[in-house]
Short mmCIF file of N, CA and C and ligand atoms in Angstrom, two decimals:
data_model
loop_
_atom_site.label_atom_id
_atom_site.label_comp_id
_atom_site.label_asym_id
_atom_site.label_seq_id
_atom_site.Cartn_x
_atom_site.Cartn_y
_atom_site.Cartn_z
N MET K 27 -55.53 72.63 11.97
CA MET K 27 -54.77 73.98 12.05
C MET K 27 -53.39 73.66 11.34
N ILE K 28 -53.08 74.59 10.43
CA ILE K 28 -51.74 74.54 9.77
C ILE K 28 -50.63 74.94 10.74
N ARG K 29 -49.62 74.09 10.89
CA ARG K 29 -48.42 74.47 11.68
C ARG K 29 -47.41 74.88 10.76
N LEU K 30 -46.70 76.00 10.97
CA LEU K 30 -45.66 76.39 10.11
C LEU K 30 -44.41 76.69 10.91
N ARG K 31 -43.27 76.28 10.47
CA ARG K 31 -41.92 76.74 11.04
C ARG K 31 -41.67 78.07 10.50
N PRO K 32 -40.73 78.76 11.16
CA PRO K 32 -40.50 80.19 10.84
C PRO K 32 -40.20 80.55 9.33
N HIS K 33 -39.12 79.79 8.79
CA HIS K 33 -38.78 80.07 7.49
C HIS K 33 -39.81 79.78 6.43
N HIS K 34 -40.81 78.94 6.83
CA HIS K 34 -41.87 78.62 5.82
C HIS K 34 -42.83 79.75 5.63
N LEU K 35 -42.82 80.72 6.53
CA LEU K 35 -43.54 81.94 6.27
C LEU K 35 -43.03 82.58 5.04
N LEU K 36 -41.68 82.33 4.64
CA LEU K 36 -41.18 82.87 3.36
C LEU K 36 -41.31 82.05 2.23
N CYS K 37 -40.98 80.73 2.41
CA CYS K 37 -41.07 79.75 1.33
C CYS K 37 -42.55 79.69 0.76
N THR K 38 -43.53 79.79 1.54
CA THR K 38 -44.94 79.76 1.07
C THR K 38 -45.34 80.90 0.21
N GLN K 39 -44.56 81.99 0.38
CA GLN K 39 -44.81 83.18 -0.49
C GLN K 39 -44.04 83.05 -1.82
N GLY K 40 -42.95 82.38 -1.86
CA GLY K 40 -42.17 82.20 -3.08
C GLY K 40 -42.53 80.98 -3.88
N TYR K 41 -43.21 80.11 -3.23
CA TYR K 41 -43.49 78.79 -3.82
C TYR K 41 -44.26 79.08 -5.25
N SER K 42 -43.85 78.33 -6.21
CA SER K 42 -44.50 78.39 -7.51
C SER K 42 -44.61 77.04 -8.25
N GLY K 43 -44.94 76.02 -7.44
CA GLY K 43 -45.32 74.74 -7.99
C GLY K 43 -44.14 73.70 -8.20
N LYS K 44 -42.96 74.15 -7.70
CA LYS K 44 -41.84 73.21 -7.78
C LYS K 44 -41.45 72.76 -6.36
N GLY K 45 -41.10 71.53 -6.27
CA GLY K 45 -40.84 70.93 -4.93
C GLY K 45 -39.91 69.65 -5.04
N TYR K 46 -39.83 68.91 -3.91
CA TYR K 46 -38.94 67.83 -3.80
C TYR K 46 -39.37 66.53 -4.59
N ASP K 47 -40.69 66.27 -4.49
CA ASP K 47 -41.24 65.13 -5.32
C ASP K 47 -42.86 65.43 -5.41
N SER K 48 -43.52 64.53 -6.14
CA SER K 48 -44.90 64.84 -6.53
C SER K 48 -45.78 64.83 -5.28
N GLY K 49 -45.53 63.94 -4.29
CA GLY K 49 -46.30 64.02 -3.04
C GLY K 49 -46.15 65.27 -2.31
N PHE K 50 -44.95 65.84 -2.20
CA PHE K 50 -44.62 67.13 -1.58
C PHE K 50 -45.26 68.21 -2.33
N VAL K 51 -45.29 68.21 -3.61
CA VAL K 51 -45.88 69.35 -4.43
C VAL K 51 -47.43 69.27 -4.27
N ALA K 52 -48.04 68.16 -4.35
CA ALA K 52 -49.50 68.07 -4.30
C ALA K 52 -49.95 68.56 -2.87
N HIS K 53 -49.24 68.30 -1.83
CA HIS K 53 -49.67 68.69 -0.48
C HIS K 53 -49.32 70.26 -0.29
N MET K 54 -48.23 70.53 -0.83
CA MET K 54 -47.81 72.05 -0.78
C MET K 54 -48.81 72.95 -1.49
N ASN K 55 -49.24 72.40 -2.71
CA ASN K 55 -50.33 73.09 -3.42
C ASN K 55 -51.54 73.39 -2.59
N GLU K 56 -52.01 72.32 -1.88
CA GLU K 56 -53.19 72.44 -1.12
C GLU K 56 -52.98 73.52 0.02
N VAL K 57 -51.85 73.42 0.70
CA VAL K 57 -51.68 74.24 1.88
C VAL K 57 -51.56 75.70 1.42
N VAL K 58 -50.72 75.88 0.44
CA VAL K 58 -50.44 77.23 -0.12
C VAL K 58 -51.70 77.95 -0.59
N GLU K 59 -52.53 77.11 -1.31
CA GLU K 59 -53.81 77.58 -1.92
C GLU K 59 -54.68 78.19 -0.69
N GLN K 60 -54.74 77.42 0.37
CA GLN K 60 -55.54 77.93 1.50
C GLN K 60 -54.85 79.19 2.10
N LEU K 61 -53.56 79.17 2.38
CA LEU K 61 -52.88 80.37 2.95
C LEU K 61 -53.12 81.57 2.11
N ARG K 62 -52.95 81.39 0.81
CA ARG K 62 -52.99 82.62 -0.08
C ARG K 62 -54.40 83.07 -0.32
N ASN K 63 -55.29 82.14 -0.39
CA ASN K 63 -56.79 82.51 -0.94
C ASN K 63 -57.82 82.50 0.06
N VAL K 64 -57.51 82.04 1.33
CA VAL K 64 -58.61 82.05 2.43
C VAL K 64 -58.21 83.15 3.42
N PRO K 65 -58.78 84.37 3.35
CA PRO K 65 -58.45 85.38 4.29
C PRO K 65 -58.70 84.99 5.73
N GLY K 66 -57.97 85.22 6.62
CA GLY K 66 -58.16 84.95 8.01
C GLY K 66 -57.59 83.57 8.40
N THR K 67 -56.98 82.85 7.44
CA THR K 67 -56.49 81.52 7.85
C THR K 67 -55.46 81.62 8.96
N LYS K 68 -55.57 80.90 9.99
CA LYS K 68 -54.67 80.93 11.12
C LYS K 68 -53.64 79.88 10.96
N ILE K 69 -52.47 80.10 11.54
CA ILE K 69 -51.44 79.12 11.59
C ILE K 69 -50.88 79.13 13.00
N THR K 70 -50.33 78.00 13.42
CA THR K 70 -49.52 77.93 14.56
C THR K 70 -48.10 77.90 14.26
N LEU K 71 -47.37 78.90 14.75
CA LEU K 71 -45.90 78.93 14.53
C LEU K 71 -45.25 77.90 15.42
N THR K 72 -44.38 77.08 14.84
CA THR K 72 -43.77 76.07 15.52
C THR K 72 -42.35 75.97 15.33
N PHE K 73 -41.43 75.85 16.28
CA PHE K 73 -40.05 75.84 16.07
C PHE K 73 -39.53 74.37 15.98
N SER K 74 -40.21 73.71 14.96
CA SER K 74 -39.95 72.22 14.80
C SER K 74 -40.41 71.95 13.35
N THR K 75 -40.39 70.63 13.06
CA THR K 75 -41.11 70.12 11.78
C THR K 75 -42.55 70.50 11.84
N ASP K 76 -43.08 70.83 10.63
CA ASP K 76 -44.43 71.36 10.50
C ASP K 76 -45.30 70.63 9.49
N THR K 77 -46.44 71.21 9.15
CA THR K 77 -47.31 70.60 8.25
C THR K 77 -46.77 70.41 6.84
N LEU K 78 -45.80 71.18 6.39
CA LEU K 78 -45.24 71.11 5.09
C LEU K 78 -44.17 70.00 5.22
N CYS K 79 -43.42 69.94 6.31
CA CYS K 79 -42.43 68.87 6.54
C CYS K 79 -43.07 67.52 6.47
N SER K 80 -44.28 67.43 6.87
CA SER K 80 -45.01 66.09 7.07
C SER K 80 -45.05 65.38 5.75
N CYS K 81 -44.94 65.99 4.59
CA CYS K 81 -45.01 65.28 3.31
C CYS K 81 -43.69 65.41 2.55
N CYS K 82 -42.64 65.75 3.27
CA CYS K 82 -41.35 66.00 2.62
C CYS K 82 -40.45 64.74 2.69
N PRO K 83 -39.84 64.33 1.63
CA PRO K 83 -38.96 63.22 1.69
C PRO K 83 -37.56 63.51 2.51
N HIS K 84 -37.41 64.75 2.78
CA HIS K 84 -36.21 65.08 3.60
C HIS K 84 -36.35 65.04 5.17
N LYS K 85 -37.71 64.81 5.47
CA LYS K 85 -37.91 64.70 6.94
C LYS K 85 -37.42 63.36 7.49
N GLU K 86 -36.69 63.45 8.55
CA GLU K 86 -36.17 62.15 9.12
C GLU K 86 -36.82 61.76 10.41
N GLY K 87 -37.55 62.76 11.01
CA GLY K 87 -38.23 62.43 12.24
C GLY K 87 -38.69 63.70 12.85
N GLU K 88 -39.25 63.64 14.06
CA GLU K 88 -39.85 64.84 14.67
C GLU K 88 -38.69 65.77 14.95
N ASP K 89 -38.80 67.04 14.42
CA ASP K 89 -37.83 68.05 14.57
C ASP K 89 -36.46 67.65 13.98
N LEU K 90 -36.62 66.84 12.91
CA LEU K 90 -35.39 66.39 12.29
C LEU K 90 -35.46 66.32 10.76
N CYS K 91 -34.66 67.23 10.10
CA CYS K 91 -34.60 67.33 8.70
C CYS K 91 -33.25 66.83 8.30
N ASP K 92 -33.13 66.30 7.01
CA ASP K 92 -31.75 65.85 6.64
C ASP K 92 -30.91 67.00 6.32
N THR K 93 -31.33 68.15 6.32
CA THR K 93 -30.44 69.39 6.24
C THR K 93 -30.70 70.25 7.50
N GLN K 94 -30.65 69.56 8.60
CA GLN K 94 -31.06 70.18 9.91
C GLN K 94 -30.35 71.46 10.22
N GLU K 95 -29.08 71.45 10.11
CA GLU K 95 -28.32 72.68 10.45
C GLU K 95 -28.68 73.91 9.70
N LYS K 96 -28.87 73.61 8.31
CA LYS K 96 -29.33 74.72 7.46
C LYS K 96 -30.72 75.20 7.79
N VAL K 97 -31.67 74.34 7.92
CA VAL K 97 -33.08 74.82 8.06
C VAL K 97 -33.32 75.49 9.45
N LYS K 98 -32.55 74.87 10.45
CA LYS K 98 -32.59 75.58 11.76
C LYS K 98 -31.96 76.98 11.66
N ARG K 99 -31.01 77.18 10.85
CA ARG K 99 -30.45 78.56 10.74
C ARG K 99 -31.42 79.50 10.06
N PHE K 100 -32.10 78.93 8.95
CA PHE K 100 -33.13 79.79 8.32
C PHE K 100 -34.16 80.18 9.42
N ASP K 101 -34.58 79.23 10.21
CA ASP K 101 -35.64 79.46 11.27
C ASP K 101 -35.18 80.47 12.23
N ARG K 102 -33.91 80.30 12.70
CA ARG K 102 -33.39 81.16 13.77
C ARG K 102 -33.29 82.65 13.29
N LYS K 103 -32.84 82.75 12.03
CA LYS K 103 -32.74 84.14 11.57
C LYS K 103 -34.06 84.80 11.40
N THR K 104 -35.03 83.98 10.86
CA THR K 104 -36.34 84.60 10.70
C THR K 104 -36.95 84.98 11.95
N VAL K 105 -36.83 84.26 12.95
CA VAL K 105 -37.33 84.53 14.35
C VAL K 105 -36.64 85.77 14.85
N GLU K 106 -35.37 85.91 14.67
CA GLU K 106 -34.57 87.05 15.21
C GLU K 106 -34.94 88.31 14.48
N TYR K 107 -35.04 88.25 13.20
CA TYR K 107 -35.33 89.53 12.42
C TYR K 107 -36.69 90.10 12.82
N PHE K 108 -37.75 89.12 13.04
CA PHE K 108 -39.13 89.66 13.11
C PHE K 108 -39.62 89.39 14.53
N GLY K 109 -38.86 88.92 15.47
CA GLY K 109 -39.36 88.76 16.81
C GLY K 109 -40.57 87.88 16.92
N LEU K 110 -40.46 86.59 16.29
CA LEU K 110 -41.59 85.71 16.28
C LEU K 110 -41.57 84.79 17.54
N GLU K 111 -42.81 84.31 17.89
CA GLU K 111 -43.00 83.52 19.00
C GLU K 111 -43.81 82.21 18.58
N GLU K 112 -43.75 81.19 19.38
CA GLU K 112 -44.47 79.89 19.08
C GLU K 112 -45.85 80.18 19.53
N LYS K 113 -46.75 80.71 18.69
CA LYS K 113 -48.12 80.89 19.01
C LYS K 113 -49.01 81.00 17.70
N GLU K 114 -50.24 81.24 17.90
CA GLU K 114 -51.11 81.37 16.72
C GLU K 114 -50.98 82.85 16.06
N TYR K 115 -51.04 82.78 14.76
CA TYR K 115 -51.12 84.02 13.99
C TYR K 115 -52.02 83.94 12.92
N VAL K 116 -52.61 85.09 12.37
CA VAL K 116 -53.33 85.09 11.14
C VAL K 116 -52.19 85.26 10.05
N TYR K 117 -52.16 84.21 9.21
CA TYR K 117 -51.11 84.13 8.23
C TYR K 117 -50.96 85.43 7.40
N GLN K 118 -52.07 85.90 6.77
CA GLN K 118 -51.86 87.01 5.92
C GLN K 118 -51.44 88.30 6.67
N ASP K 119 -51.92 88.40 7.93
CA ASP K 119 -51.48 89.62 8.68
C ASP K 119 -50.07 89.54 9.01
N LEU K 120 -49.54 88.43 9.42
CA LEU K 120 -48.17 88.15 9.71
C LEU K 120 -47.20 88.45 8.56
N ILE K 121 -47.58 87.76 7.44
CA ILE K 121 -46.63 87.98 6.29
C ILE K 121 -46.67 89.47 5.80
N ARG K 122 -47.82 90.16 5.89
CA ARG K 122 -47.88 91.55 5.59
C ARG K 122 -46.79 92.32 6.42
N GLU K 123 -46.88 92.12 7.76
CA GLU K 123 -45.87 92.74 8.65
C GLU K 123 -44.50 92.38 8.29
N ILE K 124 -44.16 91.11 8.06
CA ILE K 124 -42.82 90.61 7.66
C ILE K 124 -42.42 91.40 6.29
N ASP K 125 -43.24 91.36 5.40
CA ASP K 125 -42.80 91.78 4.08
C ASP K 125 -42.61 93.34 4.08
N GLU K 126 -43.36 94.08 5.04
CA GLU K 126 -43.06 95.54 5.04
C GLU K 126 -41.69 95.73 5.62
N LYS K 127 -41.18 94.85 6.52
CA LYS K 127 -39.89 95.16 7.09
C LYS K 127 -38.71 94.57 6.28
N MET K 128 -38.99 93.55 5.46
CA MET K 128 -37.99 92.68 4.78
C MET K 128 -37.18 93.58 3.79
N THR K 129 -35.90 93.54 3.82
CA THR K 129 -35.08 94.05 2.71
C THR K 129 -34.45 92.92 1.92
N PRO K 130 -34.06 93.12 0.71
CA PRO K 130 -33.33 92.08 -0.08
C PRO K 130 -32.17 91.51 0.69
N GLU K 131 -31.43 92.45 1.41
CA GLU K 131 -30.20 91.96 2.25
C GLU K 131 -30.62 91.06 3.32
N MET K 132 -31.69 91.32 4.05
CA MET K 132 -32.19 90.41 5.05
C MET K 132 -32.56 89.00 4.41
N LEU K 133 -33.32 89.10 3.38
CA LEU K 133 -33.72 87.80 2.74
C LEU K 133 -32.51 86.95 2.33
N ALA K 134 -31.55 87.67 1.73
CA ALA K 134 -30.33 86.98 1.27
C ALA K 134 -29.61 86.33 2.50
N ASP K 135 -29.63 87.01 3.57
CA ASP K 135 -28.92 86.48 4.78
C ASP K 135 -29.73 85.32 5.32
N ILE K 136 -31.08 85.41 5.41
CA ILE K 136 -31.85 84.34 5.99
C ILE K 136 -31.67 83.09 5.01
N CYS K 137 -31.74 83.24 3.75
CA CYS K 137 -31.87 82.14 2.77
C CYS K 137 -30.57 81.64 2.31
N GLN K 138 -29.49 82.11 2.81
CA GLN K 138 -28.11 81.81 2.33
C GLN K 138 -27.98 80.26 2.33
N GLY K 139 -27.74 79.71 1.26
CA GLY K 139 -27.49 78.26 1.07
C GLY K 139 -28.68 77.49 0.55
N CYS K 140 -29.80 78.17 0.30
CA CYS K 140 -31.06 77.54 -0.28
C CYS K 140 -30.93 77.40 -1.67
N SER K 141 -31.10 76.24 -2.23
CA SER K 141 -30.89 75.98 -3.65
C SER K 141 -32.06 76.64 -4.42
N TRP K 142 -33.23 76.94 -3.88
CA TRP K 142 -34.30 77.51 -4.54
C TRP K 142 -34.03 79.00 -4.72
N PHE K 143 -33.18 79.63 -3.89
CA PHE K 143 -33.12 81.11 -3.97
C PHE K 143 -32.85 81.69 -5.37
N PRO K 144 -31.85 81.10 -6.09
CA PRO K 144 -31.63 81.76 -7.49
C PRO K 144 -32.80 81.53 -8.44
N ILE K 145 -33.58 80.49 -8.23
CA ILE K 145 -34.56 80.17 -9.30
C ILE K 145 -36.08 80.44 -8.88
N SER K 146 -36.20 80.73 -7.59
CA SER K 146 -37.56 80.86 -7.15
C SER K 146 -38.17 82.29 -7.29
N ALA K 147 -39.48 82.43 -6.97
CA ALA K 147 -40.01 83.80 -6.94
C ALA K 147 -40.00 84.49 -5.54
N CYS K 148 -39.15 83.90 -4.57
CA CYS K 148 -39.05 84.31 -3.20
C CYS K 148 -38.86 85.83 -3.15
N ARG K 149 -37.71 86.18 -3.75
CA ARG K 149 -37.26 87.64 -3.61
C ARG K 149 -38.38 88.56 -4.20
N ARG K 150 -38.85 88.21 -5.37
CA ARG K 150 -39.86 89.04 -6.04
C ARG K 150 -41.10 89.15 -5.16
N ASN K 151 -41.55 88.00 -4.62
CA ASN K 151 -42.85 87.95 -3.94
C ASN K 151 -42.76 88.56 -2.60
N ILE K 152 -41.63 88.48 -1.89
CA ILE K 152 -41.45 88.99 -0.57
C ILE K 152 -41.00 90.38 -0.55
N CYS K 153 -40.01 90.73 -1.38
CA CYS K 153 -39.52 92.09 -1.31
C CYS K 153 -40.10 93.00 -2.28
N GLY K 154 -40.97 92.56 -3.18
CA GLY K 154 -41.63 93.46 -4.11
C GLY K 154 -40.60 94.11 -5.03
N GLY K 155 -40.76 95.39 -5.20
CA GLY K 155 -39.80 96.14 -6.02
C GLY K 155 -38.55 96.51 -5.45
N ARG K 156 -38.42 96.08 -4.10
CA ARG K 156 -37.12 96.59 -3.43
C ARG K 156 -35.87 95.73 -3.92
S1 SF4 U 2 -35.08 81.11 -0.93
FE1 SF4 U 2 -35.47 79.06 0.01
S2 SF4 U 2 -35.44 79.36 2.26
FE2 SF4 U 2 -35.66 81.35 1.29
S3 SF4 U 2 -37.90 81.62 1.14
FE3 SF4 U 2 -37.25 80.71 -0.83
S4 SF4 U 2 -37.47 78.64 -0.70
FE4 SF4 U 2 -37.55 79.45 1.45
S1 SF4 U 3 -36.42 70.12 3.58
FE1 SF4 U 3 -36.67 69.79 5.82
S2 SF4 U 3 -37.44 71.84 6.59
FE2 SF4 U 3 -37.89 71.70 4.45
S3 SF4 U 3 -39.93 70.90 4.23
FE3 SF4 U 3 -38.43 69.18 4.11
S4 SF4 U 3 -38.27 68.35 6.18
FE4 SF4 U 3 -39.17 70.46 6.33
#
């Protein structure tokens, strides 16, 4: 079962093949491929380090990232905007619900301080034409 932390519901939509190192990218490619292309794929939402963090050079330990304060803020804001809980969801159903409610202002608020924001496809993929 894929475990995802809340803000990774967004990053997995914007991801376009760039990441922190080759191991991270190879693993991210596999996980994102399944999430995007296998309908009905379930995830367990976790308020901690997750499946993607497991191959990340920035993971320092269980529930510990080297930019902890920032990623916890991304998670907290995502949870607050969309009323998320630590439980199982069908990934594609959940991101459809999130994307319907998301405005560019909300995304900019959640992702404030992320270095991928200006260069990634996050805004286009999540907010569509809005
Ligand atoms: S801008 Fe950063 S935090 Fe926001 S969805 Fe994209 S990669 Fe994730
Ligand atoms: S930067 Fe931190 S939150 Fe993001 S994938 Fe790496 S360990 Fe996880």
